[in-house]
């Protein structure tokens, strides 16, 4: 099983809503990532978890709150988002966080903030 | 600072044509890794290849081949006999150590949208 599963696939939320994005992998990977991708742009790293601990936060606004409940799950809690936060949010995992490690990506959640 | 340039924003070819996607990178490190990922319309990025900075051997995998030239800081990707299913955005990426720590950062180029027409 080489899948990274993200739910939901699509999400529309208001600026006062609270929602969560979920990501799951069963490959035994110990590193998990959140990326944000705007249309026609490359993915931008948001957060990295290594062995369930947050190791990188790329100066992401606090309205995005990551959580790693266990080695297979990664959540991204959303609160008070802005319309400019509308994007494709990609989750990825890798066996480790080394320089030479390829990542496996989910299909993403297409988020629209209205 | 590292930088990855994919100068071709969009390429359109007819099925069975060969196509080369260009990637030029900048880095001050001597140890680094280069990647190519494919992003089909479904959204997920699919890993295609990894190459380290000490291995300049070209690689072929089926219809895909990669040409790594350190002298020109390029890591180009060729698809031979393209097919409609090859239509996707292709990203070249560079991985090197982040300053001051043991973490690593993957920097993506802006991507090349390849459209293969029947």
PDB file of C-alpha atoms in Angstrom:
ATOM      1  CA  UNK A   1       0.000   0.000   0.000  1.00  0.00           C
ATOM      2  CA  UNK A   2       1.758   3.133  -1.224  1.00  0.00           C
ATOM      3  CA  UNK A   3      -1.092   5.545  -0.743  1.00  0.00           C
ATOM      4  CA  UNK A   4      -1.470   8.763   1.110  1.00  0.00           C
ATOM      5  CA  UNK A   5      -5.163   9.402   1.642  1.00  0.00           C
ATOM      6  CA  UNK A   6      -6.545  12.871   2.196  1.00  0.00           C
ATOM      7  CA  UNK A   7     -10.057  13.848   3.220  1.00  0.00           C
ATOM      8  CA  UNK A   8     -12.089  15.678   2.248  1.00  0.00           C
ATOM      9  CA  UNK A   9     -11.229  16.082  -1.432  1.00  0.00           C
ATOM     10  CA  UNK A  10     -13.077  19.387  -1.628  1.00  0.00           C
ATOM     11  CA  UNK A  11     -13.986  21.854   1.117  1.00  0.00           C
ATOM     12  CA  UNK A  12     -15.789  25.166   1.043  1.00  0.00           C
ATOM     13  CA  UNK A  13     -15.719  27.132   4.262  1.00  0.00           C
ATOM     14  CA  UNK A  14     -16.623  30.563   5.500  1.00  0.00           C
ATOM     15  CA  UNK A  15     -14.136  32.875   7.117  1.00  0.00           C
ATOM     16  CA  UNK A  16     -15.606  32.234  10.575  1.00  0.00           C
ATOM     17  CA  UNK A  17     -15.718  28.447  10.270  1.00  0.00           C
ATOM     18  CA  UNK A  18     -13.479  25.873  11.903  1.00  0.00           C
ATOM     19  CA  UNK A  19     -12.613  22.835   9.836  1.00  0.00           C
ATOM     20  CA  UNK A  20      -9.961  20.142   9.700  1.00  0.00           C
ATOM     21  CA  UNK A  21      -8.108  18.426   6.887  1.00  0.00           C
ATOM     22  CA  UNK A  22      -7.070  14.826   7.445  1.00  0.00           C
ATOM     23  CA  UNK A  23      -4.232  12.768   6.043  1.00  0.00           C
ATOM     24  CA  UNK A  24      -3.459   9.095   6.562  1.00  0.00           C
ATOM     25  CA  UNK A  25      -0.660   6.798   5.442  1.00  0.00           C
ATOM     26  CA  UNK A  26       0.062   3.165   6.258  1.00  0.00           C
ATOM     27  CA  UNK A  27       3.511   2.844   4.758  1.00  0.00           C
ATOM     28  CA  UNK A  28       5.258   3.089   8.117  1.00  0.00           C
ATOM     29  CA  UNK A  29       6.688   6.461   7.173  1.00  0.00           C
ATOM     30  CA  UNK A  30       7.947   8.555  10.072  1.00  0.00           C
ATOM     31  CA  UNK A  31       7.959  11.932   8.333  1.00  0.00           C
ATOM     32  CA  UNK A  32       4.814  13.738   7.214  1.00  0.00           C
ATOM     33  CA  UNK A  33       4.339  17.069   5.509  1.00  0.00           C
ATOM     34  CA  UNK A  34       1.756  19.695   4.679  1.00  0.00           C
ATOM     35  CA  UNK A  35       2.163  21.711   1.494  1.00  0.00           C
ATOM     36  CA  UNK A  36       0.044  24.526   0.090  1.00  0.00           C
ATOM     37  CA  UNK A  37      -0.279  24.907  -3.677  1.00  0.00           C
ATOM     38  CA  UNK A  38      -1.898  27.866  -5.366  1.00  0.00           C
ATOM     39  CA  UNK A  39      -3.105  27.542  -8.946  1.00  0.00           C
ATOM     40  CA  UNK A  40      -0.296  27.344 -11.520  1.00  0.00           C
ATOM     41  CA  UNK A  41       2.337  27.523  -8.762  1.00  0.00           C
ATOM     42  CA  UNK A  42       4.641  24.916  -7.226  1.00  0.00           C
ATOM     43  CA  UNK A  43       3.883  23.419  -3.816  1.00  0.00           C
ATOM     44  CA  UNK A  44       5.100  25.439  -0.832  1.00  0.00           C
ATOM     45  CA  UNK A  45       6.125  23.658   2.343  1.00  0.00           C
ATOM     46  CA  UNK A  46       4.102  24.537   5.431  1.00  0.00           C
ATOM     47  CA  UNK A  47       4.967  21.999   8.133  1.00  0.00           C
ATOM     48  CA  UNK A  48       7.121  18.926   8.655  1.00  0.00           C
ATOM     49  CA  UNK A  49       6.569  16.296  11.337  1.00  0.00           C
ATOM     50  CA  UNK A  50       9.327  13.858  12.139  1.00  0.00           C
ATOM     51  CA  UNK A  51       8.525  10.980  14.487  1.00  0.00           C
ATOM     52  CA  UNK A  52       5.283  12.743  15.411  1.00  0.00           C
ATOM     53  CA  UNK A  53       7.051  15.927  16.493  1.00  0.00           C
ATOM     54  CA  UNK A  54       6.831  19.204  14.630  1.00  0.00           C
ATOM     55  CA  UNK A  55      10.287  19.826  13.180  1.00  0.00           C
ATOM     56  CA  UNK A  56       9.651  22.580  10.636  1.00  0.00           C
ATOM     57  CA  UNK A  57       7.100  25.399  10.610  1.00  0.00           C
ATOM     58  CA  UNK A  58       7.670  27.625   7.609  1.00  0.00           C
ATOM     59  CA  UNK A  59       6.353  30.743   9.370  1.00  0.00           C
ATOM     60  CA  UNK A  60       2.780  29.699   8.693  1.00  0.00           C
ATOM     61  CA  UNK A  61       0.042  31.937  10.213  1.00  0.00           C
ATOM     62  CA  UNK A  62      -1.506  30.607  13.403  1.00  0.00           C
ATOM     63  CA  UNK A  63      -4.887  30.190  11.723  1.00  0.00           C
ATOM     64  CA  UNK A  64      -3.337  26.949  10.407  1.00  0.00           C
ATOM     65  CA  UNK A  65      -2.686  24.480  13.225  1.00  0.00           C
ATOM     66  CA  UNK A  66      -1.129  21.088  12.490  1.00  0.00           C
ATOM     67  CA  UNK A  67      -1.506  18.011  14.625  1.00  0.00           C
ATOM     68  CA  UNK A  68       0.055  14.563  14.416  1.00  0.00           C
ATOM     69  CA  UNK A  69      -1.970  12.220  16.692  1.00  0.00           C
ATOM     70  CA  UNK A  70       0.081   9.161  15.731  1.00  0.00           C
ATOM     71  CA  UNK A  71       2.570   7.986  13.163  1.00  0.00           C
ATOM     72  CA  UNK A  72      -0.115   7.331  10.546  1.00  0.00           C
ATOM     73  CA  UNK A  73      -2.253  10.439  10.869  1.00  0.00           C
ATOM     74  CA  UNK A  74      -1.719  14.105  10.196  1.00  0.00           C
ATOM     75  CA  UNK A  75      -4.346  16.798  10.620  1.00  0.00           C
ATOM     76  CA  UNK A  76      -4.466  20.441   9.670  1.00  0.00           C
ATOM     77  CA  UNK A  77      -6.926  22.494  11.709  1.00  0.00           C
ATOM     78  CA  UNK A  78      -8.255  25.609  10.038  1.00  0.00           C
ATOM     79  CA  UNK A  79      -9.789  28.608  11.767  1.00  0.00           C
ATOM     80  CA  UNK A  80     -10.640  32.122  10.643  1.00  0.00           C
ATOM     81  CA  UNK A  81      -9.152  31.678   7.200  1.00  0.00           C
ATOM     82  CA  UNK A  82      -9.009  34.353   4.536  1.00  0.00           C
ATOM     83  CA  UNK A  83     -10.073  34.051   0.889  1.00  0.00           C
ATOM     84  CA  UNK A  84      -6.391  34.123  -0.117  1.00  0.00           C
ATOM     85  CA  UNK A  85      -5.951  30.843   1.756  1.00  0.00           C
ATOM     86  CA  UNK A  86      -7.952  29.117  -0.965  1.00  0.00           C
ATOM     87  CA  UNK A  87      -5.606  26.543  -2.492  1.00  0.00           C
ATOM     88  CA  UNK A  88      -4.843  22.867  -2.909  1.00  0.00           C
ATOM     89  CA  UNK A  89      -3.476  21.470   0.354  1.00  0.00           C
ATOM     90  CA  UNK A  90      -1.243  18.483  -0.160  1.00  0.00           C
ATOM     91  CA  UNK A  91      -0.143  15.994   2.442  1.00  0.00           C
ATOM     92  CA  UNK A  92       2.977  13.909   1.896  1.00  0.00           C
ATOM     93  CA  UNK A  93       4.977  11.310   3.746  1.00  0.00           C
ATOM     94  CA  UNK A  94       8.459   9.861   3.488  1.00  0.00           C
ATOM     95  CA  UNK A  95      10.392   7.124   5.221  1.00  0.00           C
ATOM     96  CA  UNK A  96      12.654   9.746   6.818  1.00  0.00           C
ATOM     97  CA  UNK A  97      13.477  13.432   6.468  1.00  0.00           C
ATOM     98  CA  UNK A  98      16.850  12.951   4.816  1.00  0.00           C
ATOM     99  CA  UNK A  99      17.942  15.009   1.845  1.00  0.00           C
ATOM    100  CA  UNK A 100      17.712  12.069  -0.501  1.00  0.00           C
ATOM    101  CA  UNK A 101      14.264  10.879   0.484  1.00  0.00           C
ATOM    102  CA  UNK A 102      11.443  10.950  -1.996  1.00  0.00           C
ATOM    103  CA  UNK A 103       8.011  11.896  -0.744  1.00  0.00           C
ATOM    104  CA  UNK A 104       4.675  10.260  -1.480  1.00  0.00           C
ATOM    105  CA  UNK A 105       1.829  12.698  -1.944  1.00  0.00           C
ATOM    106  CA  UNK A 106      -1.914  12.503  -1.499  1.00  0.00           C
ATOM    107  CA  UNK A 107      -4.349  13.913  -4.033  1.00  0.00           C
ATOM    108  CA  UNK A 108      -4.923  16.952  -1.921  1.00  0.00           C
ATOM    109  CA  UNK A 109      -7.860  18.883  -0.528  1.00  0.00           C
ATOM    110  CA  UNK A 110      -9.113  21.711  -2.719  1.00  0.00           C
ATOM    111  CA  UNK A 111     -10.059  24.403  -0.216  1.00  0.00           C
ATOM    112  CA  UNK A 112     -12.201  27.399  -1.063  1.00  0.00           C
ATOM    113  CA  UNK A 113     -12.656  30.119   1.542  1.00  0.00           C
ATOM    114  CA  UNK A 114     -15.690  32.318   0.958  1.00  0.00           C
TER     115      UNK A 114
ATOM    116  CA  UNK B   1      20.009  30.398  -1.565  1.00  0.00           C
ATOM    117  CA  UNK B   2      18.894  27.671  -3.862  1.00  0.00           C
ATOM    118  CA  UNK B   3      16.879  28.155  -6.998  1.00  0.00           C
ATOM    119  CA  UNK B   4      15.319  25.902  -9.610  1.00  0.00           C
ATOM    120  CA  UNK B   5      14.378  27.287 -13.005  1.00  0.00           C
ATOM    121  CA  UNK B   6      12.031  25.599 -15.421  1.00  0.00           C
ATOM    122  CA  UNK B   7      11.975  28.082 -18.253  1.00  0.00           C
ATOM    123  CA  UNK B   8       9.281  26.274 -20.242  1.00  0.00           C
ATOM    124  CA  UNK B   9       5.921  27.207 -18.767  1.00  0.00           C
ATOM    125  CA  UNK B  10       3.861  25.162 -21.223  1.00  0.00           C
ATOM    126  CA  UNK B  11       4.700  22.662 -23.956  1.00  0.00           C
ATOM    127  CA  UNK B  12       2.243  21.129 -26.406  1.00  0.00           C
ATOM    128  CA  UNK B  13       3.141  18.146 -28.576  1.00  0.00           C
ATOM    129  CA  UNK B  14       1.390  15.577 -30.682  1.00  0.00           C
ATOM    130  CA  UNK B  15       1.334  11.988 -29.544  1.00  0.00           C
ATOM    131  CA  UNK B  16       4.472   9.980 -30.379  1.00  0.00           C
ATOM    132  CA  UNK B  17       6.681  13.068 -30.496  1.00  0.00           C
ATOM    133  CA  UNK B  18       9.721  13.211 -28.215  1.00  0.00           C
ATOM    134  CA  UNK B  19       9.776  16.084 -25.731  1.00  0.00           C
ATOM    135  CA  UNK B  20      12.459  17.440 -23.396  1.00  0.00           C
ATOM    136  CA  UNK B  21      11.678  19.363 -20.239  1.00  0.00           C
ATOM    137  CA  UNK B  22      14.476  21.631 -19.072  1.00  0.00           C
ATOM    138  CA  UNK B  23      15.606  22.204 -15.489  1.00  0.00           C
ATOM    139  CA  UNK B  24      18.446  24.465 -14.376  1.00  0.00           C
ATOM    140  CA  UNK B  25      19.402  24.806 -10.729  1.00  0.00           C
ATOM    141  CA  UNK B  26      21.580  26.977  -8.524  1.00  0.00           C
ATOM    142  CA  UNK B  27      23.184  25.911  -5.280  1.00  0.00           C
ATOM    143  CA  UNK B  28      26.323  26.610  -3.292  1.00  0.00           C
ATOM    144  CA  UNK B  29      26.386  23.144  -1.747  1.00  0.00           C
ATOM    145  CA  UNK B  30      28.503  20.302  -3.082  1.00  0.00           C
ATOM    146  CA  UNK B  31      26.043  17.709  -1.786  1.00  0.00           C
ATOM    147  CA  UNK B  32      22.496  17.948  -2.993  1.00  0.00           C
ATOM    148  CA  UNK B  33      19.772  15.897  -4.635  1.00  0.00           C
ATOM    149  CA  UNK B  34      17.602  16.582  -7.641  1.00  0.00           C
ATOM    150  CA  UNK B  35      14.126  15.197  -8.205  1.00  0.00           C
ATOM    151  CA  UNK B  36      11.464  15.140 -10.868  1.00  0.00           C
ATOM    152  CA  UNK B  37       7.795  14.864  -9.916  1.00  0.00           C
ATOM    153  CA  UNK B  38       4.719  14.553 -12.146  1.00  0.00           C
ATOM    154  CA  UNK B  39       1.420  16.159 -11.174  1.00  0.00           C
ATOM    155  CA  UNK B  40      -1.517  14.878 -13.250  1.00  0.00           C
ATOM    156  CA  UNK B  41      -4.899  16.656 -13.159  1.00  0.00           C
ATOM    157  CA  UNK B  42      -5.943  14.467 -10.212  1.00  0.00           C
ATOM    158  CA  UNK B  43      -3.596  16.524  -8.034  1.00  0.00           C
ATOM    159  CA  UNK B  44      -1.101  14.196  -6.360  1.00  0.00           C
ATOM    160  CA  UNK B  45       2.582  14.593  -7.088  1.00  0.00           C
ATOM    161  CA  UNK B  46       4.162  11.380  -8.319  1.00  0.00           C
ATOM    162  CA  UNK B  47       7.858  10.786  -7.719  1.00  0.00           C
ATOM    163  CA  UNK B  48       9.747   9.972 -10.926  1.00  0.00           C
ATOM    164  CA  UNK B  49      13.463  10.083 -10.182  1.00  0.00           C
ATOM    165  CA  UNK B  50      16.131  11.152  -7.704  1.00  0.00           C
ATOM    166  CA  UNK B  51      19.744  11.946  -8.601  1.00  0.00           C
ATOM    167  CA  UNK B  52      22.541  12.908  -6.216  1.00  0.00           C
ATOM    168  CA  UNK B  53      25.166  15.510  -6.998  1.00  0.00           C
ATOM    169  CA  UNK B  54      27.951  12.945  -7.268  1.00  0.00           C
ATOM    170  CA  UNK B  55      26.278  10.725  -9.827  1.00  0.00           C
ATOM    171  CA  UNK B  56      26.254  12.188 -13.314  1.00  0.00           C
ATOM    172  CA  UNK B  57      25.233   9.026 -15.081  1.00  0.00           C
ATOM    173  CA  UNK B  58      22.247   9.445 -17.300  1.00  0.00           C
ATOM    174  CA  UNK B  59      19.280   7.246 -16.530  1.00  0.00           C
ATOM    175  CA  UNK B  60      16.642   5.622 -18.671  1.00  0.00           C
ATOM    176  CA  UNK B  61      13.406   4.129 -17.436  1.00  0.00           C
ATOM    177  CA  UNK B  62      11.156   2.954 -20.214  1.00  0.00           C
ATOM    178  CA  UNK B  63      10.170   6.004 -22.276  1.00  0.00           C
ATOM    179  CA  UNK B  64      11.693   8.362 -19.682  1.00  0.00           C
ATOM    180  CA  UNK B  65      15.308   9.473 -19.612  1.00  0.00           C
ATOM    181  CA  UNK B  66      17.217  12.027 -17.605  1.00  0.00           C
ATOM    182  CA  UNK B  67      20.371  13.959 -18.477  1.00  0.00           C
ATOM    183  CA  UNK B  68      22.264  15.377 -15.494  1.00  0.00           C
ATOM    184  CA  UNK B  69      25.104  17.769 -16.330  1.00  0.00           C
ATOM    185  CA  UNK B  70      26.849  19.380 -13.383  1.00  0.00           C
ATOM    186  CA  UNK B  71      28.926  21.616 -15.673  1.00  0.00           C
ATOM    187  CA  UNK B  72      25.785  23.412 -16.801  1.00  0.00           C
ATOM    188  CA  UNK B  73      23.772  22.807 -13.597  1.00  0.00           C
ATOM    189  CA  UNK B  74      21.054  21.132 -15.594  1.00  0.00           C
ATOM    190  CA  UNK B  75      18.881  18.079 -15.031  1.00  0.00           C
ATOM    191  CA  UNK B  76      16.744  17.661 -18.129  1.00  0.00           C
ATOM    192  CA  UNK B  77      13.957  15.140 -18.607  1.00  0.00           C
ATOM    193  CA  UNK B  78      13.054  13.562 -21.960  1.00  0.00           C
ATOM    194  CA  UNK B  79       9.921  11.628 -22.768  1.00  0.00           C
ATOM    195  CA  UNK B  80      10.257   9.493 -25.874  1.00  0.00           C
ATOM    196  CA  UNK B  81       7.201   8.683 -27.993  1.00  0.00           C
ATOM    197  CA  UNK B  82       4.904  10.762 -25.805  1.00  0.00           C
ATOM    198  CA  UNK B  83       1.413   9.562 -24.971  1.00  0.00           C
ATOM    199  CA  UNK B  84      -1.760  11.379 -23.963  1.00  0.00           C
ATOM    200  CA  UNK B  85      -1.381   9.972 -20.448  1.00  0.00           C
ATOM    201  CA  UNK B  86       1.878  11.908 -20.122  1.00  0.00           C
ATOM    202  CA  UNK B  87      -0.125  15.137 -20.002  1.00  0.00           C
ATOM    203  CA  UNK B  88       0.608  16.696 -16.618  1.00  0.00           C
ATOM    204  CA  UNK B  89       2.610  19.363 -14.854  1.00  0.00           C
ATOM    205  CA  UNK B  90       6.191  18.279 -14.293  1.00  0.00           C
ATOM    206  CA  UNK B  91       8.215  19.725 -11.430  1.00  0.00           C
ATOM    207  CA  UNK B  92      11.956  19.658 -11.017  1.00  0.00           C
ATOM    208  CA  UNK B  93      13.090  20.027  -7.401  1.00  0.00           C
ATOM    209  CA  UNK B  94      16.335  20.516  -5.484  1.00  0.00           C
ATOM    210  CA  UNK B  95      17.000  19.212  -2.000  1.00  0.00           C
ATOM    211  CA  UNK B  96      19.817  20.556   0.105  1.00  0.00           C
ATOM    212  CA  UNK B  97      20.519  21.151   3.771  1.00  0.00           C
ATOM    213  CA  UNK B  98      18.770  24.035   5.457  1.00  0.00           C
ATOM    214  CA  UNK B  99      21.131  26.564   6.953  1.00  0.00           C
ATOM    215  CA  UNK B 100      22.066  25.942  10.571  1.00  0.00           C
ATOM    216  CA  UNK B 101      20.487  22.564  11.070  1.00  0.00           C
ATOM    217  CA  UNK B 102      20.059  18.986  10.040  1.00  0.00           C
ATOM    218  CA  UNK B 103      16.763  19.506   8.282  1.00  0.00           C
ATOM    219  CA  UNK B 104      16.485  19.564   4.541  1.00  0.00           C
ATOM    220  CA  UNK B 105      14.392  21.715   2.251  1.00  0.00           C
ATOM    221  CA  UNK B 106      12.931  20.748  -1.084  1.00  0.00           C
ATOM    222  CA  UNK B 107      12.667  23.662  -3.496  1.00  0.00           C
ATOM    223  CA  UNK B 108      10.450  23.178  -6.517  1.00  0.00           C
ATOM    224  CA  UNK B 109      10.718  24.861  -9.880  1.00  0.00           C
ATOM    225  CA  UNK B 110       7.588  26.554 -11.187  1.00  0.00           C
ATOM    226  CA  UNK B 111       6.682  23.510 -13.248  1.00  0.00           C
ATOM    227  CA  UNK B 112       6.116  22.803 -16.934  1.00  0.00           C
ATOM    228  CA  UNK B 113       2.628  21.983 -18.171  1.00  0.00           C
ATOM    229  CA  UNK B 114       2.935  19.292 -20.820  1.00  0.00           C
ATOM    230  CA  UNK B 115      -0.040  18.666 -23.075  1.00  0.00           C
ATOM    231  CA  UNK B 116       0.108  15.675 -25.383  1.00  0.00           C
ATOM    232  CA  UNK B 117      -2.546  15.829 -28.066  1.00  0.00           C
ATOM    233  CA  UNK B 118      -3.870  12.721 -29.836  1.00  0.00           C
TER     234      UNK B 118
END
